[in-house]
Coordinates of C-alpha atoms and ligand atoms in Angstrom, one line a residue:
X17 CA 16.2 -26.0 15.1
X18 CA 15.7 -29.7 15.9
X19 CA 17.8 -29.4 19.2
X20 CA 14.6 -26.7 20.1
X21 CA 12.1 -28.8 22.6
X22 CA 8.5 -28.8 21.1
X23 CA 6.4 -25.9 20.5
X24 CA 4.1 -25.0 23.5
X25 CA 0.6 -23.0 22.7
X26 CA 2.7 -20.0 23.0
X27 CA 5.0 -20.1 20.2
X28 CA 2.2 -20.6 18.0
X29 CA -0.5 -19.0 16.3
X30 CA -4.5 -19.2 16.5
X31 CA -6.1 -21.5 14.5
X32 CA -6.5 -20.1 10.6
X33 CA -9.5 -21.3 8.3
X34 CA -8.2 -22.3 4.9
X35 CA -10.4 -20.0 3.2
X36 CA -7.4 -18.4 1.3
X37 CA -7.4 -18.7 -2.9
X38 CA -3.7 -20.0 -3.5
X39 CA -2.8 -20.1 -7.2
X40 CA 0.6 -21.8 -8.3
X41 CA 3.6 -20.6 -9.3
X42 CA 3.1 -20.3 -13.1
X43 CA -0.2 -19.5 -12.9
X44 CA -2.2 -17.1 -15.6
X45 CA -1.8 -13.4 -15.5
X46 CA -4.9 -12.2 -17.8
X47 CA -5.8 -9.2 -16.8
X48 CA -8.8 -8.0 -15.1
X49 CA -11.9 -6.8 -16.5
X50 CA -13.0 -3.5 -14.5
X51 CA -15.1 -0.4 -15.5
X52 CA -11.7 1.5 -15.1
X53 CA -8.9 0.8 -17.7
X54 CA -5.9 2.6 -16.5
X55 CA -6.2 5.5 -18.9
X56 CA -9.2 6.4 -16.7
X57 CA -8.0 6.0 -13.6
X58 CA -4.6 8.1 -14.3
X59 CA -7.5 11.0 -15.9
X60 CA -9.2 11.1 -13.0
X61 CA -6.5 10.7 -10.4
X62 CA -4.5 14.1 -12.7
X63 CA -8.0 15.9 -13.3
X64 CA -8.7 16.1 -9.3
X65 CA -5.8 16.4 -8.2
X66 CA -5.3 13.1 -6.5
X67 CA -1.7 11.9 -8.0
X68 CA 0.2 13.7 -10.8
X69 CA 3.8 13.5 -12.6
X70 CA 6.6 15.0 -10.9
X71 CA 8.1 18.1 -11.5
X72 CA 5.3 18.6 -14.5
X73 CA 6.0 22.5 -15.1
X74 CA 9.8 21.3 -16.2
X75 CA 8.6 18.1 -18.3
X76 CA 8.2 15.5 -15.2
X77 CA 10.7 12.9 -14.4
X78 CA 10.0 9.2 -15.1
X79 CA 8.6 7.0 -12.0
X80 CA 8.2 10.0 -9.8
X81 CA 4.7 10.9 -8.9
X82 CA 3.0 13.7 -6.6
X83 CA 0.4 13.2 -4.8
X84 CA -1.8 16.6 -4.5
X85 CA -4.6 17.3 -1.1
X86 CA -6.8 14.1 -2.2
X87 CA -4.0 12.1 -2.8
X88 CA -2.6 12.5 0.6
X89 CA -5.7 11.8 2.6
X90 CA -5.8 8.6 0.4
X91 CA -2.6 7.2 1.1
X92 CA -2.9 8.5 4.7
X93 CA -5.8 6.7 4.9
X94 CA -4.7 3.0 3.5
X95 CA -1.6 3.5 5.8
X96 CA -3.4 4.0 8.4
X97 CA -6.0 1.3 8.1
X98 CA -2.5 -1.0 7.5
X99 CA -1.2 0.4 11.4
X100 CA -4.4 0.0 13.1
X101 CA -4.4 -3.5 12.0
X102 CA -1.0 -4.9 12.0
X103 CA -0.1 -3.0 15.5
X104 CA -2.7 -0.7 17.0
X105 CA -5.2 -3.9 17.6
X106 CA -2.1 -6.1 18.6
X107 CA -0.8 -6.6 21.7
X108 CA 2.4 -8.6 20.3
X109 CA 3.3 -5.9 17.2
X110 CA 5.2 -2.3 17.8
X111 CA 6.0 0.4 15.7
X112 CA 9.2 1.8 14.2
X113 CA 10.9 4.3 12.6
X114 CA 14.2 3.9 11.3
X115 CA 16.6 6.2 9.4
X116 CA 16.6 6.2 5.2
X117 CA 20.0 6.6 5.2
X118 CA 21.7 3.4 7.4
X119 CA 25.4 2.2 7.8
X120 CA 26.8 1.0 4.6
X121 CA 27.5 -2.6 6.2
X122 CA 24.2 -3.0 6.5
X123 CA 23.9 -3.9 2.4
X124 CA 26.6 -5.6 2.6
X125 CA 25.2 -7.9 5.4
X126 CA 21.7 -8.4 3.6
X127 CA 23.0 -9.3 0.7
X128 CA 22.3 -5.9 -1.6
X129 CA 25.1 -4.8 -2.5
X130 CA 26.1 -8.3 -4.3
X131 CA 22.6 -9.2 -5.5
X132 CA 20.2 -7.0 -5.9
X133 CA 20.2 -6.5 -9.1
X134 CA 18.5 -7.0 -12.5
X135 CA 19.4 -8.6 -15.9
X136 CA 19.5 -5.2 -18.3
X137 CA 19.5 -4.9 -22.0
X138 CA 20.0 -2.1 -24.0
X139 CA 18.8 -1.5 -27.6
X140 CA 21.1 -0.9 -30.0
X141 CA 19.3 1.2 -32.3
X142 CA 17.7 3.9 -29.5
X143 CA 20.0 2.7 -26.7
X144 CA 16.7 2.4 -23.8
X145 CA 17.2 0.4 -21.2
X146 CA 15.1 -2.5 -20.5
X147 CA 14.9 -5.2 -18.2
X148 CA 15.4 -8.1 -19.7
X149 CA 12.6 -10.7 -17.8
X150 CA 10.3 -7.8 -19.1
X151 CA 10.5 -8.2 -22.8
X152 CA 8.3 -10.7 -23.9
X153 CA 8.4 -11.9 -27.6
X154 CA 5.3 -10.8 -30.3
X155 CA 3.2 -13.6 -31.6
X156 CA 6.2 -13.9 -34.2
X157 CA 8.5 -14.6 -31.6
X158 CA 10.6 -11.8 -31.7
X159 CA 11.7 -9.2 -28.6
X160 CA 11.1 -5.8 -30.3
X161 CA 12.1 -2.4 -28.7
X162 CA 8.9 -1.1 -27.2
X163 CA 10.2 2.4 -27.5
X164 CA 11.7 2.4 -31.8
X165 CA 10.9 -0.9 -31.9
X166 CA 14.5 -1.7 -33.0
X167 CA 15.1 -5.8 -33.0
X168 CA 18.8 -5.7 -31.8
X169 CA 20.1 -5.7 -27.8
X170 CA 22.8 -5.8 -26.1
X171 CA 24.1 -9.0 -24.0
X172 CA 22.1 -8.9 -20.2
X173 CA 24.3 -6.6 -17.6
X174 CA 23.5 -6.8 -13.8
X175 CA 22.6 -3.7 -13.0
X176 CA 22.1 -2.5 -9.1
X177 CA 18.8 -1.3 -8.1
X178 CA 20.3 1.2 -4.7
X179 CA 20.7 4.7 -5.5
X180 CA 24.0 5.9 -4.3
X181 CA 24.3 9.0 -2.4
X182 CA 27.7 10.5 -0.2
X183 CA 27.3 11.8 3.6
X184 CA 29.6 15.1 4.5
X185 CA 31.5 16.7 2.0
X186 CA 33.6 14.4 -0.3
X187 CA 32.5 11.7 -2.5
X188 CA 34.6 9.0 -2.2
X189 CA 34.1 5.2 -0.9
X190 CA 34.7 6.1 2.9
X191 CA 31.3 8.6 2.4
X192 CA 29.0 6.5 0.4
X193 CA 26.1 5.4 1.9
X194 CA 22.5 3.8 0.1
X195 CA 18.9 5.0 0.2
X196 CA 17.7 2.2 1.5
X197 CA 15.6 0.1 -1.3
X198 CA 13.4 -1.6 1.3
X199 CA 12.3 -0.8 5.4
X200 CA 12.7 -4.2 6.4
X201 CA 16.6 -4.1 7.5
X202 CA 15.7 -1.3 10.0
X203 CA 13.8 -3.9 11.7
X204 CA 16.7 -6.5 11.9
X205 CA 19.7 -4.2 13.1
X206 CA 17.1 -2.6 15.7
X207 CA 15.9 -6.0 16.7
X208 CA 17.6 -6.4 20.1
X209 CA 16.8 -2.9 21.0
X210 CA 13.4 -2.9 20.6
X211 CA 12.9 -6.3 21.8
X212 CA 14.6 -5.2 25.4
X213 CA 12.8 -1.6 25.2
X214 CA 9.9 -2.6 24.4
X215 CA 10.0 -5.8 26.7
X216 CA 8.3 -8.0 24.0
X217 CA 9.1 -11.6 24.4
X218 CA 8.9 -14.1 20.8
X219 CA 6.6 -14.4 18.9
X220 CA 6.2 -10.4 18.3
X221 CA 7.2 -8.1 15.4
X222 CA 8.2 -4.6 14.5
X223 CA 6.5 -2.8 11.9
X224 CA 7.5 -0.1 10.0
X225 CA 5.7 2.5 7.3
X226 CA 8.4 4.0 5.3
X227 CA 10.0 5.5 1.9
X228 CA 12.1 3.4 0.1
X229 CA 14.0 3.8 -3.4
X230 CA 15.4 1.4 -6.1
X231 CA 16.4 2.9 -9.4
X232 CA 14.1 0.5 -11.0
X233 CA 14.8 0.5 -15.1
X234 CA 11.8 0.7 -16.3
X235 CA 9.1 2.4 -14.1
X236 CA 5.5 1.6 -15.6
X237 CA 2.0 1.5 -15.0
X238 CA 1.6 4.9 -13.4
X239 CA 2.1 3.9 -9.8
X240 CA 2.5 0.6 -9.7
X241 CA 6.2 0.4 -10.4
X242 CA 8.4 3.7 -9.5
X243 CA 11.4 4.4 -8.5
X244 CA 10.7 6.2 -4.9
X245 CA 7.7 4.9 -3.2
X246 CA 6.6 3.9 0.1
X247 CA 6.4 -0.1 2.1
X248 CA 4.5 -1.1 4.9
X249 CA 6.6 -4.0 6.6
X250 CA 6.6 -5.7 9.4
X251 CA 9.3 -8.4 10.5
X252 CA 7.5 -11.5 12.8
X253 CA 9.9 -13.1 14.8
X254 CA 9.4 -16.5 16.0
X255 CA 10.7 -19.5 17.5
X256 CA 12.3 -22.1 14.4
X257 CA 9.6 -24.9 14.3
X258 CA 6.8 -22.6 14.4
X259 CA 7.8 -20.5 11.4
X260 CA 5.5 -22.6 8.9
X261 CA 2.5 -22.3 11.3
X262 CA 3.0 -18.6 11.3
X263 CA 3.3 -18.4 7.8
X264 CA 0.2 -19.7 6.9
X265 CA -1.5 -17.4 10.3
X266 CA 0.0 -14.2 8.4
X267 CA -1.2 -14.9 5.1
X268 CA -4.9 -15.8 6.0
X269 CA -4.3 -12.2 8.6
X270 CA -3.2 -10.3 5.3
X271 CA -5.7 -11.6 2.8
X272 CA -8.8 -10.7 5.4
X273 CA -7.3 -7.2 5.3
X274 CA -7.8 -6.7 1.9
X275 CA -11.2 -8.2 1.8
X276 CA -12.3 -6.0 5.0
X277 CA -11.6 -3.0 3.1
X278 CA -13.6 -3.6 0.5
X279 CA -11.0 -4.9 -2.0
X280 CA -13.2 -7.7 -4.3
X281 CA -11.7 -11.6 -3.1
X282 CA -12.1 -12.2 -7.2
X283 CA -9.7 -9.8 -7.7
X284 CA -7.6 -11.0 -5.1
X285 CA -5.3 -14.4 -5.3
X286 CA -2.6 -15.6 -3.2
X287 CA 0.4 -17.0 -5.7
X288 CA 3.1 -19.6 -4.2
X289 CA 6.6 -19.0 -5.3
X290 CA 8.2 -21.2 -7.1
X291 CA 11.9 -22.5 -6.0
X292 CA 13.8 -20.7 -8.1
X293 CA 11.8 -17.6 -8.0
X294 CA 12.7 -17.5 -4.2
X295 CA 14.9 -14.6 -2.9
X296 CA 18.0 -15.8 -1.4
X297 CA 16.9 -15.4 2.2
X298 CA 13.5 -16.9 1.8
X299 CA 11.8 -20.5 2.5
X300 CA 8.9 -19.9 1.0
X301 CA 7.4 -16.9 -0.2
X302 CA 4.1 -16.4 -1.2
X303 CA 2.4 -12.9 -3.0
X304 CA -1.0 -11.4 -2.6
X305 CA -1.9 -10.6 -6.2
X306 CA -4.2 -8.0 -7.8
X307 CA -6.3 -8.3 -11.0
X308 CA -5.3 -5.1 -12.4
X309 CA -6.0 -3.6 -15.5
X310 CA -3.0 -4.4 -16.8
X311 CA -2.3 -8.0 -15.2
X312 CA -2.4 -9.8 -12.1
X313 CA 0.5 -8.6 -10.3
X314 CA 2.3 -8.2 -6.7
X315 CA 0.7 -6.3 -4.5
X316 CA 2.3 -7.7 -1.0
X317 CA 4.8 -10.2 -0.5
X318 CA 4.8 -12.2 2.7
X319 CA 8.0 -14.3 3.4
X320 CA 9.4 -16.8 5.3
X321 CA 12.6 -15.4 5.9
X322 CA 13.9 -17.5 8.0
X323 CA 16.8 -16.7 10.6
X324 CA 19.3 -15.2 7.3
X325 CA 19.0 -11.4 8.8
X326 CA 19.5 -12.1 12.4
X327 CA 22.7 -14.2 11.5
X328 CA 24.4 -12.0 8.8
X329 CA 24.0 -9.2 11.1
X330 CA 25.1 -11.0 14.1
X331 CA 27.8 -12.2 11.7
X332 CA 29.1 -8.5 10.1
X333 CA 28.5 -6.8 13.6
X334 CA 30.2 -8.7 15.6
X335 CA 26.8 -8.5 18.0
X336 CA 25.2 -11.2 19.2
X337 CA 21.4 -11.2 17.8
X338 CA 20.1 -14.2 19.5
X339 CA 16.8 -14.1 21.8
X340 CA 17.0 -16.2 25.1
X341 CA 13.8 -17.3 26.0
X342 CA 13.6 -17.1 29.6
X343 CA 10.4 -19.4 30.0
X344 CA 12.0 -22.5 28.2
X345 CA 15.3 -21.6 29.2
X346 CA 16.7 -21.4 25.1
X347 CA 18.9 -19.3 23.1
X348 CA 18.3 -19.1 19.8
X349 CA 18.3 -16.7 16.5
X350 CA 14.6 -16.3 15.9
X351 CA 13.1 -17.2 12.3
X352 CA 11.5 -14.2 10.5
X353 CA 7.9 -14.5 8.6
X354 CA 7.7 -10.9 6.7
X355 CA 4.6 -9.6 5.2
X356 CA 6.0 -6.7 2.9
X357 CA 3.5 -4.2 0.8
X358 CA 3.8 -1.3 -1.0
X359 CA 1.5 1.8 -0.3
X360 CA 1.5 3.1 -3.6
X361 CA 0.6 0.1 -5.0
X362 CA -2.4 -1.0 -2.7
X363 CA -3.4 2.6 -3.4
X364 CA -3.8 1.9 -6.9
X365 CA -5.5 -1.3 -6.7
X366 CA -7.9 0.2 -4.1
X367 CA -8.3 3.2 -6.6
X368 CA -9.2 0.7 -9.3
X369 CA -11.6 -2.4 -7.2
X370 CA -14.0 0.8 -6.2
X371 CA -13.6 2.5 -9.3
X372 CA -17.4 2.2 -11.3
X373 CA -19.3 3.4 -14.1
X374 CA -23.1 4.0 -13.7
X375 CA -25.8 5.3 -15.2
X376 CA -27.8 8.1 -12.5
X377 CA -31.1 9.6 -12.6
X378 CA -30.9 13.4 -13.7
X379 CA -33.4 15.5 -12.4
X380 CA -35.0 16.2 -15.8
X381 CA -36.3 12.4 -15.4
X382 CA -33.6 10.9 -18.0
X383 CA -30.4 9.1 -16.9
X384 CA -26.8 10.5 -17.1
X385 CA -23.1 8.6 -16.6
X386 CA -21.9 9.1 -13.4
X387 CA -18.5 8.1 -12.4
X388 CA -17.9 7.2 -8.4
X389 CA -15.5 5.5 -6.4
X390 CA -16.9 3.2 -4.2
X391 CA -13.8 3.4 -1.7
X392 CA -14.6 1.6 2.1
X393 CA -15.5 4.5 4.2
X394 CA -12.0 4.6 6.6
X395 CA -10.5 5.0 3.2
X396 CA -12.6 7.7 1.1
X397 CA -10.5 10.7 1.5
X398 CA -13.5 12.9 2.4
X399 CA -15.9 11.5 4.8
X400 CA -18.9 14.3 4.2
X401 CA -19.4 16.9 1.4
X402 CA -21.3 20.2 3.0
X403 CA -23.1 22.0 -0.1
X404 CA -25.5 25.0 0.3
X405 CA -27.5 24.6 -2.4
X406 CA -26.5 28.1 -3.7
X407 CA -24.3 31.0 -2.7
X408 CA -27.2 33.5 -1.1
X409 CA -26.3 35.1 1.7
X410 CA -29.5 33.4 3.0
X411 CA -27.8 29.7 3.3
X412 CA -24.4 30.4 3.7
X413 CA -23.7 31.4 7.7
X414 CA -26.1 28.1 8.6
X415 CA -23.9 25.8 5.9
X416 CA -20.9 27.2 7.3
X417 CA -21.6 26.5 10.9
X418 CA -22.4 23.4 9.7
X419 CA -19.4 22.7 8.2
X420 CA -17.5 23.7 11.3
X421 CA -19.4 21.7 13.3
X422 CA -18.8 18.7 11.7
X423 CA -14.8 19.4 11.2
X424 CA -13.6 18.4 14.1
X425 CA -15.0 14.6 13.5
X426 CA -14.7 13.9 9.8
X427 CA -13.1 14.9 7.4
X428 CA -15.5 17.6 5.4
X429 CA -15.2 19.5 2.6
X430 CA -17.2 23.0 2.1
X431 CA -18.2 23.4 -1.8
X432 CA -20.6 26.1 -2.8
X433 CA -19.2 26.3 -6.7
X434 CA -21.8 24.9 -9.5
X435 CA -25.2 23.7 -9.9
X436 CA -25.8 20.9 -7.2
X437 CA -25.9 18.0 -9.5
X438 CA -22.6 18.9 -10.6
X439 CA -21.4 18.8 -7.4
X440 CA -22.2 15.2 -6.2
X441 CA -21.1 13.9 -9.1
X442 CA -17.4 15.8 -7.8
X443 CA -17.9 14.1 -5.1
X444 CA -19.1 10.5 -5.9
X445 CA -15.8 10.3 -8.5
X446 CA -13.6 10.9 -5.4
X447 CA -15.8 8.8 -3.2
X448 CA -17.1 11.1 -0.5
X449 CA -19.7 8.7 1.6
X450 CA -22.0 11.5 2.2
X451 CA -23.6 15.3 1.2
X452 CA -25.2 17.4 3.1
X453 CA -27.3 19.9 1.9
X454 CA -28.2 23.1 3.0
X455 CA -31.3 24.7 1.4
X456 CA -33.9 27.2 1.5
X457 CA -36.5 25.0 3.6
X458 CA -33.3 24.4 6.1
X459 CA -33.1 28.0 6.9
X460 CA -36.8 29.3 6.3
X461 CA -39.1 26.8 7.9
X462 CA -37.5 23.0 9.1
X463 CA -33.9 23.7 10.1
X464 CA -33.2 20.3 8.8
X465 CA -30.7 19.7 6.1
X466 CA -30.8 16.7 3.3
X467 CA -28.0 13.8 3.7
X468 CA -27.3 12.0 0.3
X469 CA -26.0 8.7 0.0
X470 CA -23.0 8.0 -2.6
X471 CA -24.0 4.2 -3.2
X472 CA -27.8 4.2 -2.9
X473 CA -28.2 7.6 -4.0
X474 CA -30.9 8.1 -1.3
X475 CA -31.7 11.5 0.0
X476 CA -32.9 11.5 3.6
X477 CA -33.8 14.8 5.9
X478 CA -32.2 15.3 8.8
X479 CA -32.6 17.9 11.6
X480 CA -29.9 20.1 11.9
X481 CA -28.8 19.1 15.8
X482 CA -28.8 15.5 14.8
X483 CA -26.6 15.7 11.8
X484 CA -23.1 14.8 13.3
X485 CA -24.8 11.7 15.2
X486 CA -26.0 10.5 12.3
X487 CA -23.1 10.3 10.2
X488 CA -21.2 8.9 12.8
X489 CA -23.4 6.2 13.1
X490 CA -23.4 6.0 8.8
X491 CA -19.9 6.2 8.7
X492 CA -18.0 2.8 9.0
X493 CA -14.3 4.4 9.8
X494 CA -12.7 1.7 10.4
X495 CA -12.1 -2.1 8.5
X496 CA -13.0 -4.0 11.5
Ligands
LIG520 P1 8.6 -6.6 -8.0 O1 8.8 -8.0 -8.2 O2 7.2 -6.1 -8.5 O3 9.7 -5.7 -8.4 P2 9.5 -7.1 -5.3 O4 9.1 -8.6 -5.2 O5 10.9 -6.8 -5.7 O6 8.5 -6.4 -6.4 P3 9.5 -6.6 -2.5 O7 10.9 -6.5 -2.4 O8 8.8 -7.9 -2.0 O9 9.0 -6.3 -4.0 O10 8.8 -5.3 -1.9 C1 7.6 -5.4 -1.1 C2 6.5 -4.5 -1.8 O11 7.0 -3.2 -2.0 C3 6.1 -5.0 -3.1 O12 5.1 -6.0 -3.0 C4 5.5 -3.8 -3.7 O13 4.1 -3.6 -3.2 C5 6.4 -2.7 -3.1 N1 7.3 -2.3 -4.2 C6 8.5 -2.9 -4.5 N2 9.1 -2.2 -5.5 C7 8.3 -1.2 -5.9 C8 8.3 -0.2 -6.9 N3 9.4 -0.1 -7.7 N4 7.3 0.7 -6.9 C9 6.2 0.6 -6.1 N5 6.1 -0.4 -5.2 C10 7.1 -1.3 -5.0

């Protein structure tokens, strides 16, 4: 990279403020302290229908998860907010969509098929599987089996994290291909295509939203660790020399994304890797950590991966990945700054920051718990609640034309089931923004309707024709 004249303005990033928490390498894990610990947040998420086990009916399947109708618009909505940001407000960022199932070189070139694995023990007296950097001794010092509690393991076997699958009809080597256990080497093998398609010239990147599978040992923590789950990636590619600069521009980007969407900054910390933590590609590697529950842990890795993808592809290919930049009149491999999270994860910590404990008026003039999830609006998955205040034939045709008015701009639900304090409480624990009620004064005498708040609580009445303008101007739909 030294033969590379100096940077010009272009190769380089705006200006970052340093208003980024790092923490170091070692630093302390205690867990958070939230209203939600995560035997309330796995309750809630089964009782409504948000994310359940699996294949229940035949027993479930360990690390496998469904997510049911609120589920989806939640994860829609957190991938979303992740595309709008990282390309749909960027000129320098485009999309992709590359296969699962890729060319078996592929692994060979990044580096899977050799290392990507972990140290695995199993216990002798139930024969479980653990990994073995997860068994931590007791305050006596000694690793016991956390499912018979048995004291003796086998020595650590590597053990590969790719599930194995066969294309066409026998299963032998020539027919084995991977599910891919990250997105990211879509992004490298498609480089030159989409840099030539797409007529971007470095510094730009290719982003991808994805599934991706690793047979991980031992899946935990509902869905925080599983073994199918979804990554939003995107691979920066930038002139060698700049690389640091752009680091430190893609941290501060990813941290303000967090914080935007309402994610508490106490809860957030950014934690350096330490040398020998790094992955074999990486120069430095930093992860944006969550306070959950349970400990702080990874919720996003961003990495400087330097130019390792470009040239082990270029290398097993036989194509020639380099970028010649036509302005300075160089060709060179381009370094790589990743920022890598999971879905599924950021889900869950989103679930848990806005998940809160309160105590709410009751209309008998005492106070009651109420549970509500204080999501961003872009991220609650229903914007407005439409609730006639009963089922008489009186309010219903008004709440329902009501309800289709609004369904074209948010995303409503229509809930006539229950007494009506029973009902926003539904919806405050699944974080609907706003509900509209339609009662008897609506129909009979002001043809105005009552709009409640989820935070404040406030009720406020609003004429009927002026309803969808003023939740568009309530709602806040996107981060920024
Ligand atoms: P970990 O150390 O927790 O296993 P990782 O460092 O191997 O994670 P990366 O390879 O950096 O993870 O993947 C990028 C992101 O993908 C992670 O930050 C995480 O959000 C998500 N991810 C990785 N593995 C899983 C998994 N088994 N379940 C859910 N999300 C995952």
């Amino acid at each position: 990279m030294s033969e590379l004249a100096d940077p010009s303005p272009r190769d380089l990033p705006p200006a970052v403020d340093g208003a980024v928490g790092h923490v170091a390498p070692d630093a302390d894990t205690a867990a958070g302290e939230h209203d939600a610990s995560m035997e309330r947040i796995v309750e809630l998420c089964k009782r409504r229908g948000l994310i359940f086990p699996s294949s229940e009916i035949y027993g479930g399947l360990r690390g496998a998860w469904d997510f049911g109708p609120l589920g989806v618009a939640l994860k829609d909505n957190v991938k979303a907010a992740w595309k709008r940001s990282m390309v749909q407000l960027r000129d320098d960022v485009v999309p992709l969509d590359a296969s699962i199932l890729m060319h078996p070189r592929v692994w060979e070139a990044s580096g899977h098929v050799a290392g990507f694995t972990d140290p695995l023990v199993e216990c002798r007296s139930c024969n479980q599987r653990f990994r073995a950097d997860h068994l931590e001794p007791n305050a006596a010092g000694e690793v016991v089996c956390p499912n018979c509690s048995g004291r003796e393991f086998t020595e650590p076997k590597a053990f590969n994290l790719m599930f194995r699958t066969f294309v066409g009809p026998t299963e032998d080597t020539s027919s084995l291909v991977w599910m891919r256990p990250e997105t990211a080497q879509g992004m490298f093998v498609d480089f030159a295509h989409v840099q030539l398609t797409s007529r971007q010239k470095v510094p730009f990147g290719i982003a991808q939203v994805g599934k991706s599978f690793r047979n991980e040992i031992t899946p935990r923590n509902f869905i925080f660790r599983v073994r199918e789950f979804e990554q939003m990636e995107m691979e920066f590619f930038v002139r060698p020399g700049t690389d640091e600069q752009w680091h430190d521009y893609w941290i501060a980007q990813r941290w303000q994304w967090y914080v935007d969407l309402g994610m508490r900054p106490g809860n957030l910390r950014i934690r350096d890797h330490a040398k020998q933590e790094l992955s074999h590609y990486s120069k430095a590697t930093v992860d944006v950590e969550y306070r959950f529950p349970f400990a702080w842990s990874e919720l996003e890795g961003i990495a400087n991966r330097t130019d390792f993808d470009l040239r082990q592809h270029s290398e097993f290919s036989g194509k020639d990945l380099s970028y010649y930049d036509a302005e300075r009149d160089e060709r060179y491999l381009p370094y790589v700054i990743e920022p890598a999270a999971g879905v599924d994860r950021t889900m869950l910590a989103f679930l848990v920051d806005a998940y809160r404990e309160e105590q709410a008026p009751t209309a008998k003039g005492g106070t009651d718990k109420r549970v509500v999830l204080r999501l961003h609006h872009a991220l609650a998955p229903v914007k407005v609640a439409v609730l006639p205040l009963s089922r008489n034939a009186a309010l219903v045709p008004t709440a329902r034309r009501l309800n289709d008015l609004l369904k074209p701009r948010f995303d409503t639900q229509y809930d006539d089931a229950g007494a009506i304090g029973r009902r926003y409480r539904r919806q405050d624990e699944v974080g609907t923004p706003f509900c509209v009620t339609v009662d008897f004064q609506t129909v009979e005498s002001d043809d105005a309707v009552t709009v409640r708040d989820r935070d404040t609580m406030t009720q406020e009445r609003v004429g009927l024709d002026r309803v969808p303008d003023y939740l568009s101007e309530r709602l806040r739909l996107s981060s920024r």
